Amino acid sequence: MSHCDVTPVHAFADFLLRAILLRHVVNKGYTAPTPIQDQAIPIGLNGQDIIGIANTGTGKTVAFALPVLHKLMSNPGSRVLIMAPTRELAQQIEDECRTFAKGSGLFGALLIGGTAMGPQLRDLRANPQIVIGTPGRIKDHMERGSLKLHDVNLVVLDEADRMLDMGFIDDIREILSHCAQQRQSFFFSATLDNRVKGLVETFMNNPVNIYVKTGET
């Protein structure tokens, strides 16, 4: 029996999430968490680092978005950086976070290539708690001085293996090295190859491994 045949242990209401988040979960029609959400949300809320080995389509965005947004709402000084390999994925993550954070007072900046710098610079000047983007554009903003990462204490890498395939390893290492030393990290990847392991060993602290592989790719 694979991990994915296991019925969820929790309902969303069992997670000790802010009421506003649970309300949005219900509004979206989510009832039972997917296996990755079932395992990752309580560990994420507990403050531990997570390596999630999961394909696209397993619900991993919600698995990191809910604990991260809960932490941002509970600790106004917290900030998150979420990195994704493509503009499309960064936009999807931003849409999902926006839906769940509605009415919370949190706001974010989406830093992706192929779009104008002006609105991104304006959003960054407002000191957003949530920064979502692709490694290339994030690094551009760091080099311009428009993005400071020293107080980022939550980091998410989504589809880490794809980012490494696309040649972003050096950018990712540099970006992560500028984030707060004391932080919680979530790395999601379809595979745990040596390159991903190398990143994990450098930048994570006793991570919990969660394996949820489905037939979908």
mmCIF file of N, CA, C and O in Angstrom, residues 79-80 84 88 133 157 160 199:
data_model
loop_
_atom_site.group_PDB
_atom_site.id
_atom_site.type_symbol
_atom_site.label_atom_id
_atom_site.label_comp_id
_atom_site.label_asym_id
_atom_site.label_seq_id
_atom_site.Cartn_x
_atom_site.Cartn_y
_atom_site.Cartn_z
ATOM 1 N N ARG A 79 8.215 37.051 7.853
ATOM 2 C CA ARG A 79 8.101 37.223 6.390
ATOM 3 C C ARG A 79 8.415 35.895 5.721
ATOM 4 O O ARG A 79 9.232 35.115 6.206
ATOM 5 N N VAL A 80 7.778 35.655 4.570
ATOM 6 C CA VAL A 80 8.042 34.429 3.814
ATOM 7 C C VAL A 80 8.537 34.771 2.413
ATOM 8 O O VAL A 80 8.099 35.745 1.801
ATOM 9 N N ALA A 84 9.572 29.545 -6.979
ATOM 10 C CA ALA A 84 9.047 28.536 -7.901
ATOM 11 C C ALA A 84 9.812 28.635 -9.219
ATOM 12 O O ALA A 84 10.366 29.692 -9.537
ATOM 13 N N GLU A 88 4.327 30.838 -14.317
ATOM 14 C CA GLU A 88 2.966 30.282 -14.194
ATOM 15 C C GLU A 88 2.757 29.698 -12.800
ATOM 16 O O GLU A 88 1.734 29.937 -12.170
ATOM 17 N N GLY A 133 8.135 34.425 -6.082
ATOM 18 C CA GLY A 133 8.741 34.723 -7.374
ATOM 19 C C GLY A 133 9.643 33.626 -7.895
ATOM 20 O O GLY A 133 9.776 32.553 -7.307
ATOM 21 N N LEU A 157 10.647 26.424 -1.118
ATOM 22 C CA LEU A 157 11.104 26.118 -2.482
ATOM 23 C C LEU A 157 10.120 25.119 -3.059
ATOM 24 O O LEU A 157 9.985 24.010 -2.535
ATOM 25 N N ALA A 160 11.722 22.131 -6.378
ATOM 26 C CA ALA A 160 13.162 22.417 -6.263
ATOM 27 C C ALA A 160 13.958 21.733 -7.372
ATOM 28 O O ALA A 160 14.877 22.328 -7.942
ATOM 29 N N LEU A 199 21.425 20.837 -1.362
ATOM 30 C CA LEU A 199 20.775 22.070 -0.903
ATOM 31 C C LEU A 199 20.220 21.880 0.497
ATOM 32 O O LEU A 199 20.360 22.729 1.375
#
